[in-house]
XYZ file of C-alpha atoms in Angstrom:
777
model
C 81.795 -7.612 -244.239
C 84.025 -4.550 -244.130
C 81.228 -2.554 -245.027
C 78.901 -3.835 -242.429
C 81.578 -2.888 -239.707
C 81.879 0.654 -241.126
C 78.203 1.120 -241.155
C 78.189 0.018 -237.483
C 81.067 2.494 -236.825
C 79.370 5.300 -238.511
C 75.704 4.878 -237.795
C 75.250 3.696 -234.144
C 78.512 4.608 -232.238
C 78.196 8.513 -232.613
C 74.502 7.959 -230.817
C 75.970 6.097 -227.911
C 76.415 8.434 -224.610
C 79.846 9.722 -223.697
C 81.371 7.373 -221.315
C 79.153 4.443 -222.096
C 79.375 1.115 -224.517
C 76.877 -0.514 -225.759
C 76.752 -4.339 -224.668
C 77.442 -7.115 -227.377
C 77.036 -10.099 -225.144
C 78.573 -12.381 -223.149
C 81.040 -15.655 -223.233
C 81.382 -18.420 -220.660
C 84.072 -20.403 -219.898
C 83.580 -23.810 -218.249
C 86.381 -24.661 -215.913
C 85.788 -28.363 -215.003
C 88.357 -31.464 -214.253
C 88.725 -34.691 -216.435
C 85.465 -36.039 -214.896
C 83.389 -34.058 -217.223
C 83.009 -34.749 -220.738
C 83.003 -32.416 -223.515
C 79.112 -32.848 -223.841
C 78.472 -32.158 -220.135
C 80.285 -28.943 -220.534
C 78.734 -28.003 -223.298
C 75.338 -28.545 -221.597
C 76.413 -26.743 -218.609
C 77.569 -23.820 -220.976
C 74.279 -23.579 -222.647
C 72.618 -23.415 -219.228
C 74.616 -20.527 -218.199
C 74.510 -18.415 -221.042
C 70.619 -18.489 -220.901
C 70.462 -17.354 -217.374
C 72.840 -14.295 -217.970
C 71.242 -10.648 -218.323
C 70.841 -8.254 -219.824
C 70.354 -9.849 -223.120
C 72.167 -7.681 -226.064
C 70.389 -6.169 -228.658
C 69.530 -8.042 -232.016
C 71.884 -7.848 -234.895
C 72.270 -8.893 -238.113
C 75.978 -9.852 -239.246
C 77.107 -7.958 -236.159
C 75.115 -4.755 -236.643
C 72.530 -3.733 -234.087
C 69.809 -2.805 -236.583
C 67.101 -2.057 -234.195
C 69.299 0.227 -232.328
C 69.973 2.353 -235.444
C 66.330 2.430 -236.248
C 65.742 3.710 -232.673
C 68.198 6.525 -232.973
C 67.395 7.398 -236.430
C 63.922 7.700 -236.072
C 64.468 10.101 -232.735
C 62.080 10.858 -230.045
C 58.575 11.811 -231.392
C 57.051 14.794 -229.945
C 53.557 13.305 -230.190
C 53.299 9.970 -228.206
C 50.443 8.735 -230.638
C 52.249 9.678 -233.975
C 52.661 6.795 -236.447
C 56.422 7.287 -236.104
C 56.251 6.663 -232.664
C 54.366 3.263 -233.202
C 57.016 2.427 -235.733
C 59.846 3.095 -233.308
C 58.407 0.908 -230.708
C 57.316 -1.767 -232.889
C 60.857 -2.046 -234.743
C 63.423 -0.411 -232.915
C 64.590 -0.923 -229.566
C 66.604 1.078 -227.108
C 70.362 0.460 -226.712
C 71.516 -1.979 -224.139
C 74.299 -0.609 -222.384
C 77.202 -2.279 -220.690
C 77.600 -2.391 -216.666
C 80.053 -3.351 -214.473
C 77.145 -4.216 -211.815
C 75.694 -6.260 -214.042
C 78.724 -8.279 -214.158
C 79.126 -8.754 -210.465
C 75.369 -9.613 -210.307
C 75.756 -12.410 -212.859
C 78.976 -14.047 -211.094
C 76.464 -14.172 -208.242
C 73.790 -15.790 -210.229
C 76.108 -18.193 -211.931
C 77.581 -19.195 -208.573
C 73.973 -19.868 -207.239
C 72.658 -21.710 -209.950
C 75.667 -24.325 -210.133
C 75.120 -24.704 -206.430
C 71.292 -25.018 -207.069
C 71.946 -27.668 -209.536
C 73.918 -29.764 -207.294
C 77.476 -28.596 -208.359
C 78.180 -27.646 -204.548
C 81.044 -25.632 -203.875
C 81.294 -24.022 -207.605
C 82.211 -20.269 -208.117
C 82.276 -17.936 -210.959
C 84.104 -14.614 -211.882
C 83.538 -12.201 -214.577
C 85.127 -9.354 -216.332
C 83.995 -6.493 -218.477
C 85.955 -5.950 -221.511
C 85.561 -2.617 -223.190
C 86.646 -1.622 -226.659
C 85.418 1.822 -227.702
C 82.046 2.129 -227.917
C 81.394 -1.618 -227.678
C 81.569 -4.007 -224.424
C 81.294 -7.857 -223.876
C 81.321 -9.677 -220.949
C 83.887 -13.037 -220.120
C 82.641 -15.277 -217.165
C 84.710 -18.125 -215.919
C 82.783 -20.717 -214.267
C 84.542 -23.247 -211.885
C 82.476 -26.119 -211.748
C 82.715 -28.744 -209.160
C 81.818 -32.359 -209.347
C 77.876 -32.635 -208.891
C 76.286 -34.458 -206.215
C 73.548 -37.199 -206.534
C 70.828 -38.376 -203.957
C 71.821 -40.966 -201.597
C 68.352 -41.407 -199.632
C 65.495 -39.509 -198.910
C 63.501 -39.429 -195.539
C 60.322 -38.044 -194.164
C 60.702 -37.042 -190.635
C 57.641 -37.417 -188.451
C 57.959 -36.252 -184.785
C 54.766 -37.466 -183.454
C 51.737 -39.761 -184.216
C 49.479 -36.888 -185.177
C 46.668 -37.304 -188.274
C 48.861 -34.966 -190.240
C 52.023 -36.611 -189.660
C 50.444 -39.730 -190.777
C 49.127 -38.139 -193.753
C 52.177 -36.370 -194.641
C 53.984 -39.780 -194.323
C 51.589 -41.439 -196.885
C 52.867 -38.809 -199.433
C 56.328 -40.364 -199.742
C 55.157 -43.093 -201.975
C 54.777 -41.034 -204.933
C 57.873 -38.578 -204.472
C 59.853 -37.024 -207.212
C 63.112 -37.435 -205.337
C 64.829 -40.443 -206.633
C 67.853 -42.261 -205.343
C 70.876 -41.605 -207.185
C 69.365 -38.759 -209.248
C 71.093 -35.539 -209.510
C 70.256 -33.097 -206.730
C 68.390 -29.893 -208.045
C 66.941 -27.296 -206.100
C 64.066 -26.812 -208.437
C 63.100 -30.738 -207.735
C 62.861 -29.829 -204.000
C 60.596 -26.820 -204.676
C 58.535 -28.970 -207.154
C 58.427 -31.653 -204.505
C 56.727 -29.388 -201.788
C 54.447 -28.148 -204.120
C 53.370 -31.806 -205.029
C 52.936 -32.567 -201.206
C 50.990 -29.478 -200.614
C 48.432 -30.732 -203.702
C 48.327 -34.055 -202.060
C 47.421 -32.874 -198.627
C 44.663 -30.504 -200.078
C 42.879 -33.617 -201.303
C 42.691 -34.494 -197.900
C 40.905 -31.308 -196.343
C 44.086 -29.402 -195.372
C 42.850 -26.025 -197.086
C 45.332 -23.803 -194.867
C 48.464 -25.796 -195.559
C 51.256 -23.984 -197.726
C 54.408 -25.616 -199.427
C 56.699 -23.167 -197.548
C 55.801 -24.892 -193.974
C 58.032 -27.621 -195.223
C 61.628 -27.772 -195.067
C 64.173 -30.063 -196.749
C 67.508 -30.572 -195.012
C 70.520 -31.370 -197.055
C 73.467 -33.565 -195.535
C 76.425 -33.783 -198.112
C 79.537 -35.989 -198.055
C 82.508 -34.457 -199.676
C 83.969 -37.944 -200.277
C 81.055 -39.507 -202.055
C 79.440 -36.779 -203.915
C 76.221 -37.813 -202.067
C 73.494 -36.198 -200.295
C 71.051 -37.427 -197.744
C 67.567 -35.538 -197.799
C 65.531 -34.973 -194.647
C 61.811 -33.396 -195.273
C 60.244 -32.481 -192.170
C 57.816 -29.726 -191.010
C 58.976 -26.477 -189.957
C 58.711 -25.498 -186.401
C 56.256 -23.170 -184.983
C 53.578 -23.816 -187.609
C 50.285 -22.850 -186.676
C 47.297 -25.728 -185.510
C 45.071 -24.045 -187.986
C 47.354 -25.079 -190.847
C 47.564 -28.682 -189.956
C 43.772 -29.246 -189.246
C 41.752 -31.355 -191.688
C 38.606 -29.131 -192.742
C 35.109 -29.945 -193.833
C 32.525 -27.921 -195.351
C 30.040 -26.411 -193.011
C 27.711 -24.177 -195.477
C 27.678 -23.599 -199.066
C 26.625 -19.904 -200.283
C 25.800 -18.576 -203.899
C 25.435 -15.046 -204.239
C 24.083 -13.925 -207.771
C 24.325 -10.501 -208.647
C 24.431 -9.568 -205.103
C 26.306 -9.542 -201.955
C 23.279 -8.570 -199.582
C 21.951 -11.885 -198.159
C 19.193 -9.703 -196.741
C 17.582 -9.020 -200.140
C 15.179 -11.397 -201.459
C 14.465 -15.035 -200.378
C 17.123 -17.617 -199.788
C 16.734 -20.808 -201.314
C 18.246 -23.833 -200.112
C 18.521 -27.178 -202.009
C 21.063 -30.003 -201.233
C 22.913 -27.865 -198.750
C 23.494 -25.110 -201.366
C 22.133 -21.783 -199.989
C 21.348 -19.309 -203.301
C 20.821 -15.548 -202.733
C 19.190 -14.795 -206.177
C 17.160 -11.642 -205.785
C 15.873 -11.910 -209.585
C 15.176 -15.494 -209.224
C 17.069 -15.653 -212.702
C 18.334 -19.104 -212.109
C 17.187 -22.687 -211.119
C 18.614 -24.394 -208.255
C 19.742 -27.179 -210.630
C 22.247 -24.897 -212.385
C 24.335 -24.696 -208.946
C 23.765 -28.005 -207.734
C 25.126 -29.612 -211.232
C 28.154 -27.207 -211.218
C 29.207 -27.215 -207.338
C 30.651 -30.571 -206.049
C 30.897 -29.750 -202.587
C 28.859 -31.253 -200.139
C 28.134 -30.238 -196.563
C 30.056 -32.072 -193.478
C 32.248 -33.621 -196.315
C 36.282 -32.938 -196.330
C 37.152 -30.014 -198.554
C 39.326 -31.030 -201.523
C 41.341 -29.047 -203.924
C 40.048 -31.153 -206.862
C 36.575 -30.469 -205.782
C 37.402 -26.951 -205.531
C 39.075 -26.371 -208.997
C 36.178 -28.622 -210.966
C 33.369 -26.534 -209.394
C 34.848 -22.995 -210.147
C 35.901 -24.623 -213.835
C 32.091 -25.383 -214.157
C 30.751 -22.204 -213.154
C 32.778 -20.604 -215.560
C 32.341 -22.750 -218.467
C 28.681 -22.074 -218.292
C 29.635 -19.003 -220.243
C 26.634 -17.296 -218.368
C 28.859 -15.278 -215.707
C 31.257 -12.294 -216.391
C 32.793 -12.931 -213.187
C 33.031 -15.949 -210.850
C 34.756 -15.120 -207.629
C 35.009 -17.844 -204.885
C 36.279 -17.710 -201.331
C 36.448 -19.706 -198.244
C 35.774 -18.369 -194.610
C 36.802 -20.243 -191.544
C 33.641 -20.765 -189.259
C 34.342 -18.397 -186.205
C 34.697 -21.219 -183.176
C 37.926 -21.998 -181.367
C 37.510 -25.593 -181.692
C 36.123 -25.485 -185.377
C 37.354 -27.334 -188.405
C 34.748 -26.327 -190.641
C 34.829 -23.566 -193.488
C 32.207 -22.194 -195.525
C 32.444 -21.816 -199.309
C 31.138 -18.702 -200.754
C 30.558 -18.159 -204.824
C 30.063 -14.617 -205.969
C 28.376 -14.521 -209.271
C 28.178 -11.521 -211.788
C 25.967 -12.249 -214.577
C 26.624 -11.535 -218.338
C 23.919 -9.688 -220.421
C 21.112 -12.243 -221.351
C 20.954 -10.877 -225.054
C 23.736 -9.969 -227.437
C 23.955 -8.868 -230.886
C 26.729 -9.249 -233.463
C 27.225 -8.379 -236.668
C 30.384 -9.483 -239.095
C 31.335 -8.405 -242.602
C 34.005 -10.431 -244.503
C 35.655 -9.819 -247.812
C 37.591 -12.922 -249.130
C 39.341 -14.633 -252.088
C 39.249 -18.395 -252.750
C 42.095 -20.504 -254.515
C 39.479 -21.373 -257.573
C 39.926 -17.704 -258.747
C 36.731 -16.330 -256.968
C 36.221 -13.691 -254.657
C 33.449 -12.949 -252.313
C 31.608 -11.137 -249.342
C 30.246 -12.683 -246.392
C 27.394 -10.957 -244.030
C 26.741 -12.495 -241.061
C 24.116 -11.239 -238.280
C 24.052 -13.304 -234.935
C 21.792 -12.921 -231.864
C 22.165 -15.083 -228.594
C 20.015 -15.183 -225.599
C 21.703 -16.823 -222.443
C 19.819 -18.213 -219.533
C 16.434 -18.697 -221.721
C 14.802 -21.380 -219.548
C 16.572 -20.343 -216.352
C 18.794 -23.325 -216.717
C 22.001 -21.689 -218.042
C 21.080 -22.624 -221.339
C 22.264 -20.346 -224.378
C 20.438 -19.989 -227.719
C 22.459 -18.438 -230.636
C 20.602 -17.517 -234.050
C 22.536 -16.556 -236.976
C 21.860 -15.495 -240.498
C 24.633 -15.466 -243.050
C 24.369 -14.124 -246.742
C 26.865 -13.591 -249.095
C 28.202 -14.164 -253.042
C 31.169 -15.214 -254.997
C 31.969 -13.956 -257.965
C 34.999 -14.393 -260.849
C 37.855 -12.512 -260.021
C 39.723 -10.928 -263.073
C 40.597 -12.443 -266.149
C 38.406 -13.016 -269.198
C 34.839 -13.987 -268.426
C 34.029 -17.446 -270.145
C 31.084 -19.296 -270.501
C 32.298 -21.951 -267.640
C 32.495 -19.168 -265.152
C 30.079 -19.600 -262.487
C 29.021 -17.072 -259.449
C 27.025 -18.280 -256.360
C 24.467 -16.760 -254.042
C 24.561 -18.138 -250.578
C 21.894 -17.372 -247.831
C 21.779 -19.488 -244.679
C 20.430 -19.604 -241.131
C 21.426 -21.685 -237.998
C 19.800 -22.057 -234.750
C 21.708 -23.745 -231.865
C 20.388 -24.346 -228.461
C 22.915 -25.508 -225.745
C 21.848 -27.253 -222.573
C 24.560 -27.364 -219.711
C 23.693 -30.948 -218.912
C 22.939 -34.245 -220.958
C 19.140 -34.310 -221.932
C 18.625 -38.175 -221.021
C 16.275 -39.856 -218.856
C 17.540 -41.341 -215.920
C 20.804 -39.488 -215.865
C 22.133 -37.046 -213.211
C 25.497 -35.377 -212.592
C 27.690 -36.843 -210.332
C 28.826 -34.625 -207.578
C 32.129 -36.081 -206.936
C 33.061 -36.136 -211.026
C 36.153 -34.997 -211.682
C 35.555 -33.139 -215.179
C 36.103 -29.581 -215.116
C 33.027 -29.041 -217.214
C 29.620 -30.037 -217.306
C 28.571 -32.169 -220.194
C 26.538 -30.468 -223.243
C 23.620 -31.018 -225.114
C 23.393 -29.484 -228.397
C 20.285 -29.220 -230.650
C 20.991 -27.470 -234.120
C 18.640 -26.578 -236.953
C 19.979 -24.935 -240.091
C 18.801 -23.994 -243.573
C 20.844 -23.222 -246.828
C 20.031 -21.671 -250.168
C 22.825 -21.992 -252.776
C 21.887 -20.216 -256.191
C 24.629 -20.989 -259.090
C 24.562 -18.441 -262.036
C 26.382 -18.992 -264.880
C 27.410 -17.116 -267.904
C 26.232 -17.330 -271.548
C 27.306 -16.221 -274.820
C 25.318 -14.625 -277.467
C 25.728 -14.692 -281.238
C 27.884 -11.615 -281.283
C 30.037 -13.079 -278.609
C 29.053 -10.792 -275.835
C 28.220 -12.452 -272.420
C 25.299 -12.581 -269.994
C 24.528 -14.002 -266.796
C 21.645 -16.235 -265.955
C 20.307 -18.505 -262.920
C 21.379 -22.236 -263.660
C 19.910 -23.921 -260.557
C 19.170 -23.854 -256.873
C 19.948 -26.178 -254.217
C 18.464 -26.162 -250.637
C 19.702 -27.764 -247.627
C 17.995 -28.364 -244.705
C 19.771 -30.111 -241.606
C 19.224 -30.735 -237.822
C 21.260 -32.691 -235.293
C 21.230 -33.737 -231.995
C 24.827 -33.899 -229.962
C 26.372 -34.402 -226.824
C 29.744 -33.163 -225.694
C 31.538 -34.057 -222.458
C 35.111 -34.305 -221.031
C 36.585 -36.514 -218.343
C 39.586 -34.738 -217.931
C 41.462 -31.499 -219.631
C 43.129 -33.784 -222.201
C 40.112 -35.817 -223.659
C 37.001 -34.433 -225.162
C 34.218 -36.586 -226.436
C 31.546 -35.475 -229.137
C 28.568 -37.820 -229.872
C 25.821 -36.832 -232.587
C 23.211 -39.945 -232.361
C 21.130 -38.155 -234.806
C 21.959 -36.113 -237.784
C 19.372 -35.182 -240.923
C 20.340 -33.471 -244.031
C 17.768 -33.064 -246.598
C 19.600 -31.693 -249.750
C 17.145 -30.754 -252.893
C 17.695 -29.271 -256.030
C 15.240 -26.598 -257.571
C 14.706 -23.941 -260.331
C 16.783 -25.609 -262.956
C 16.821 -23.425 -266.036
C 16.391 -24.968 -269.538
C 19.237 -23.224 -270.989
C 21.771 -25.007 -268.169
C 20.293 -28.418 -269.064
C 20.715 -27.706 -272.915
C 24.356 -26.683 -272.152
C 24.993 -30.113 -270.279
C 23.440 -31.898 -273.222
C 25.595 -30.487 -275.554
C 28.753 -30.952 -273.435
C 31.451 -32.924 -275.536
C 32.439 -34.265 -272.044
C 30.307 -37.257 -270.980
C 31.063 -37.053 -267.418
C 29.553 -33.597 -266.987
C 26.043 -35.630 -267.478
C 26.796 -37.607 -264.674
C 27.872 -34.774 -262.579
C 24.340 -33.032 -263.729
C 22.464 -36.027 -262.484
C 23.957 -36.271 -259.404
C 23.023 -32.750 -258.865
C 19.341 -33.499 -259.645
C 18.866 -36.266 -256.915
C 17.253 -35.144 -253.953
C 19.400 -37.033 -251.112
C 18.733 -37.593 -247.490
C 21.756 -37.996 -245.266
C 20.602 -39.667 -241.879
C 23.010 -41.184 -239.570
C 25.325 -40.053 -236.585
C 28.961 -39.328 -235.879
C 31.407 -39.809 -232.879
C 34.500 -37.658 -232.588
C 37.141 -37.636 -229.854
C 39.885 -34.927 -229.285
C 43.051 -35.791 -227.383
C 45.468 -33.057 -226.191
C 47.922 -34.570 -223.673
C 49.020 -32.454 -220.816
C 52.670 -31.296 -221.295
C 55.064 -30.466 -218.503
C 55.828 -26.702 -218.316
C 58.985 -26.884 -219.539
C 58.420 -29.301 -222.255
C 59.050 -28.322 -225.865
C 56.787 -30.443 -227.575
C 53.001 -30.518 -228.145
C 50.618 -33.353 -229.600
C 47.162 -33.232 -230.674
C 44.849 -36.023 -232.259
C 41.296 -35.680 -233.387
C 39.622 -38.904 -234.542
C 36.011 -39.505 -235.600
C 33.349 -42.049 -237.563
C 30.786 -40.959 -239.574
C 28.070 -43.510 -240.408
C 24.654 -42.906 -242.597
C 22.120 -45.057 -243.634
C 21.638 -47.511 -240.760
C 19.091 -45.610 -239.064
C 17.114 -44.892 -242.435
C 17.325 -48.795 -243.141
C 15.446 -49.618 -239.877
C 12.375 -47.326 -241.089
C 12.516 -48.146 -245.080
C 9.398 -50.266 -246.102
C 11.041 -53.649 -246.678
C 8.037 -55.124 -248.582
C 8.277 -52.496 -251.463
C 10.757 -52.786 -254.181
C 12.007 -49.247 -253.547
C 12.970 -50.450 -250.022
C 16.238 -48.365 -250.816
C 14.080 -45.048 -250.104
C 12.606 -43.348 -246.916
C 9.757 -41.026 -247.785
C 10.443 -41.604 -251.561
C 13.572 -40.192 -251.000
C 16.808 -42.308 -251.944
C 19.244 -42.214 -248.905
C 22.843 -42.417 -248.791
C 24.590 -45.238 -247.289
C 28.090 -44.913 -245.956
C 31.019 -45.531 -243.445
C 33.403 -42.414 -242.886
C 36.738 -42.372 -240.820
C 38.852 -39.434 -239.906
C 41.967 -38.645 -238.205
C 44.076 -35.391 -237.684
C 47.438 -35.826 -236.044
C 49.552 -32.676 -235.251
C 52.695 -32.429 -233.694
C 54.871 -29.354 -232.730
C 58.469 -29.213 -231.878
C 59.928 -25.858 -230.224
C 63.695 -26.190 -231.471
C 64.508 -22.947 -230.135
C 62.646 -20.061 -228.692
C 62.096 -18.698 -232.073
C 62.240 -21.534 -234.116
C 59.117 -24.094 -234.132
C 58.647 -27.146 -236.317
C 54.903 -27.984 -237.232
C 53.816 -31.114 -238.608
C 50.367 -32.521 -239.553
C 49.185 -35.778 -240.886
C 45.334 -36.188 -242.024
C 43.616 -39.585 -243.190
C 40.251 -39.874 -244.479
C 38.685 -43.197 -245.658
C 35.244 -43.273 -246.833
C 33.599 -46.839 -247.586
C 30.035 -45.953 -249.791
C 27.713 -49.063 -249.823
C 24.119 -49.764 -250.849
C 22.498 -46.896 -252.398
C 25.688 -45.006 -252.654
C 28.620 -45.431 -255.525
C 30.559 -42.936 -253.539
C 30.267 -40.267 -250.688
C 27.878 -38.061 -250.956
C 28.816 -35.791 -253.923
C 30.700 -32.495 -252.314
C 28.685 -32.570 -249.211
C 30.783 -35.425 -247.492
C 33.682 -35.981 -249.982
C 37.223 -34.827 -249.586
C 39.436 -32.486 -251.351
C 42.756 -31.146 -251.376
C 44.547 -28.025 -252.259
C 44.394 -24.229 -251.235
C 45.616 -22.127 -248.591
C 45.166 -24.659 -245.724
C 45.957 -27.699 -247.416
C 48.551 -28.464 -250.393
C 49.317 -25.054 -250.999
C 51.195 -25.622 -254.356
C 47.847 -26.485 -255.985
C 44.539 -24.562 -256.221
C 41.714 -25.755 -254.054
C 39.921 -28.758 -255.573
C 42.274 -29.009 -258.505
C 43.869 -32.122 -257.322
C 43.271 -35.601 -258.174
C 41.342 -38.064 -257.644
C 44.694 -40.351 -257.963
C 46.566 -39.263 -261.066
C 43.217 -37.982 -262.937
C 44.117 -34.315 -264.434
C 41.242 -32.120 -263.591
C 42.668 -29.345 -264.897
C 43.432 -30.826 -268.124
C 39.779 -31.770 -268.489
C 39.135 -28.199 -270.197
C 35.862 -29.538 -271.699
C 34.185 -30.101 -268.573
C 31.730 -27.889 -267.204
C 32.353 -29.035 -263.669
C 36.220 -28.973 -262.809
C 36.272 -29.730 -259.204
C 38.186 -32.783 -258.019
C 36.710 -34.734 -255.209
C 37.446 -38.373 -253.623
C 36.294 -40.712 -250.938
C 39.722 -41.354 -249.491
C 42.180 -38.719 -248.457
C 45.788 -38.279 -247.326
C 47.550 -35.303 -246.526
C 50.890 -34.685 -244.905
C 52.201 -31.120 -243.967
C 55.540 -29.992 -242.337
C 56.488 -26.379 -241.703
C 59.456 -24.628 -240.060
C 58.190 -21.449 -238.730
C 60.445 -18.582 -237.739
C 60.068 -15.607 -235.524
C 61.975 -12.597 -236.308
C 60.228 -10.029 -234.447
C 56.578 -9.643 -232.915
C 55.184 -8.469 -235.975
C 57.488 -10.421 -238.688
C 57.638 -14.199 -238.876
C 58.871 -16.677 -241.605
C 57.985 -20.136 -242.844
C 59.435 -23.039 -245.169
C 57.056 -25.607 -245.850
C 56.555 -28.782 -247.623
C 52.765 -30.518 -248.388
C 52.039 -33.741 -249.845
C 48.785 -35.760 -250.381
C 45.730 -36.653 -252.765
C 42.474 -37.869 -253.040
C 40.922 -41.176 -254.433
C 38.065 -42.751 -255.321
C 36.820 -45.923 -253.266
C 35.524 -47.923 -256.236
C 35.145 -47.280 -259.993
C 32.040 -48.367 -262.188
C 30.125 -46.956 -265.147
C 28.540 -44.138 -262.977
C 32.007 -42.817 -261.700
C 32.906 -39.270 -262.542
C 36.344 -40.383 -263.027
C 38.590 -42.894 -264.752
C 40.348 -45.675 -263.174
C 43.031 -43.592 -262.413
C 41.329 -41.823 -259.797
C 40.811 -45.190 -257.807
C 42.433 -45.952 -254.712
C 44.897 -49.326 -255.022
C 48.272 -50.605 -254.347
C 50.147 -48.155 -256.136
C 48.540 -45.242 -254.369
C 51.785 -43.994 -253.251
C 53.163 -43.204 -256.717
C 50.101 -40.865 -256.930
C 50.871 -38.683 -254.231
C 51.437 -34.715 -255.047
C 54.010 -32.935 -253.491
C 54.912 -29.113 -253.105
C 56.297 -26.643 -250.866
C 57.414 -23.053 -250.705
C 58.106 -19.971 -248.482
C 55.755 -17.821 -246.177
C 55.655 -14.605 -244.550
C 53.248 -13.939 -241.717
C 52.557 -10.677 -240.104
C 51.110 -10.841 -236.392
C 48.855 -7.998 -235.685
C 48.056 -9.620 -232.450
C 44.440 -9.847 -232.790
C 44.948 -11.529 -236.200
C 47.660 -12.766 -238.449
C 47.936 -12.099 -242.232
C 49.545 -15.074 -243.853
C 51.012 -14.824 -247.555
C 52.490 -18.460 -248.907
C 54.443 -18.647 -252.244
C 54.411 -22.471 -253.019
C 55.228 -24.446 -256.308
C 54.617 -27.933 -257.181
C 57.447 -30.569 -256.779
C 55.593 -33.495 -257.966
C 52.721 -33.673 -260.345
C 50.837 -37.204 -260.267
C 49.181 -36.747 -263.434
C 52.424 -36.923 -265.473
C 53.900 -39.885 -266.679
C 55.174 -42.058 -264.111
C 58.916 -41.557 -264.444
C 58.288 -37.655 -264.919
C 56.250 -36.869 -262.183
C 58.909 -35.087 -260.055
C 59.561 -31.795 -261.648
C 62.063 -30.353 -259.558
C 64.526 -30.172 -262.291
C 62.017 -28.047 -264.418
C 61.791 -25.053 -261.786
C 62.558 -21.958 -263.648
C 61.708 -18.930 -261.854
C 62.922 -16.461 -264.301
C 60.700 -17.946 -267.124
C 57.226 -16.043 -267.329
C 55.513 -19.140 -268.405
C 56.659 -21.240 -265.676
C 55.722 -18.738 -263.137
C 52.269 -18.364 -264.533
C 51.730 -21.890 -264.535
C 53.325 -23.379 -261.315
C 53.880 -20.338 -258.606
C 50.831 -20.118 -256.461
C 50.250 -17.158 -253.917
C 47.999 -18.104 -251.007
C 46.536 -15.307 -248.658
C 44.939 -16.340 -245.697
C 44.378 -15.297 -242.261
C 46.091 -17.591 -239.205
C 48.021 -20.411 -239.509
C 47.098 -23.271 -241.768
C 47.145 -25.845 -238.733
């Protein structure tokens, strides 16, 4: 500790200008009578400390390391030099003490206390200078807090405005017996303003209202009187109706081109680029109807969410008549370029000891049918190969080529359905049609008689898929996604004789079962429904919640078309179709403990029920797995489960990926923000996958089947993380180790007592480094 203070004295104080002192912070003493409890005083103290400015420089054990770095690096001559960037990123200029700031803070403290209902409270402050350091001490003299005795909305006449103002009192935020807070008074005025704007009062403003406070010193109670300020213009007290609706597309000149009018919307579109339906669906205003802020917000949001316009500007114009109560609605739209091209290259490493590259090319065409549709066509190609280590005859490499075409319509493609003009949803419903193709080539490694290795093609799997889906929002909190029809045809090709020989000569009988599964041509014909719920949190809330739930059903549609009279009624077009139901839920909960400390939690539940043709969920395509950089980080991807089955010990197996029909995963992570660039984390993950049922065709033993003792088979791991936030992306490094291994004997599964980071063999077997981009959840 003495060394730290010596370092402070020698390394920073010599840089502080003569006559100045480095500001080290403030202390607040709360002086209140016996009616205040210790907890109340502590809360007030915490509130006052947060409003004091300036904020002192950051320190470690009292040493202002950022100031020291700022001075040591000096002022670079070149503003674009690396030294300048490093100084601005990691250093910070000194915060110098100021008596003026102390005087300002005493006024701020006094005003804050009175605004919180502690009327007649006062504050004093003093700057204590000790050489090159200085701190401030404030004394807050807090008087008893006042609460609300009554709330009255004063109306001075019988006008329509006064009647509508009076109706807003029913939902008032000012409640009797609650503490008086000036912030609540401001929020109440804004609430009334929003309520009036729903009824056509476009030109009304919150500051047209005044709330008078009548206090009684003997009872610490206040009576509140809300009324309209005097001399408010009558223009602001009128209910306005919509006269005309104008839409200008890529022009502000109404004389260019023809004017199209449909359902009261006048469109100026010189290039005739858009159908009238685009604006009729998006704009909810109707002529001669009262203005509504809800309609205003919904219409503007819909136009933006079309993703066809670079700029969307909206204004309202008062109709020029002395007795008018009409306004015109004007939209100025600037279109994005219709066609765009994008290329992307990625280099990546996977948790299964593979590295790879991915090259993607995407082309998009907006407004392809003049209805604000968006067509996207993408082609991706890449390969994965073994990274480092000795190449063995079970190592595989993969080549992938895929293409997708997505056509999105900003409406439901359904007969007899029309957009409701008065709907409250902020975005138009969408219909998406997708067609995709993927080709996966797996290469293997063979060994010659002289033990040298060579590569050969083992097999090819092709996947042809298509889907029709709908998505819509009723409000900003709930999003629905429905896929009534989804088709995926998976077909193997070009299976080499050498690979077949390798399978048949394997000492692991499960390899043959897995191989036979690969040989199957599989048809997945079904549909999905998904709902995402993100509740809107108050501005000051420290909590955030998210839930994503869905169901995936396959086989019912195919069953309708299968020929019941034939023996192979379980087939469609001579192809065996999959039959299953899969339920999925993901919940996330975030809690900000402090501005720089966040607790993030996630729970994932997945439950698949295979039936009929299927003994499990479609192998690999729809099955679950855990492990890897975004899952249980102490275990490699697809290396855990199912249940207590030890896939890693199955060394004779050619296929060493663990999948299951049921999944449970829990994650908790404490995120610590140190600087804008550097963040740390401590995390713990738990979970596993299981098979839904067991029979002679199962890949795994009965240890992998979900049962009443499933909780005994949960794997647990944890570790520490470093995150580098570069703004446009976050680089994440998580170092994890297992705490509980479910494949060990039941009483030996917890391995905390075996942690030995100083032993090389333990580190090699148990330390897993995950390198990834962005947060895991």
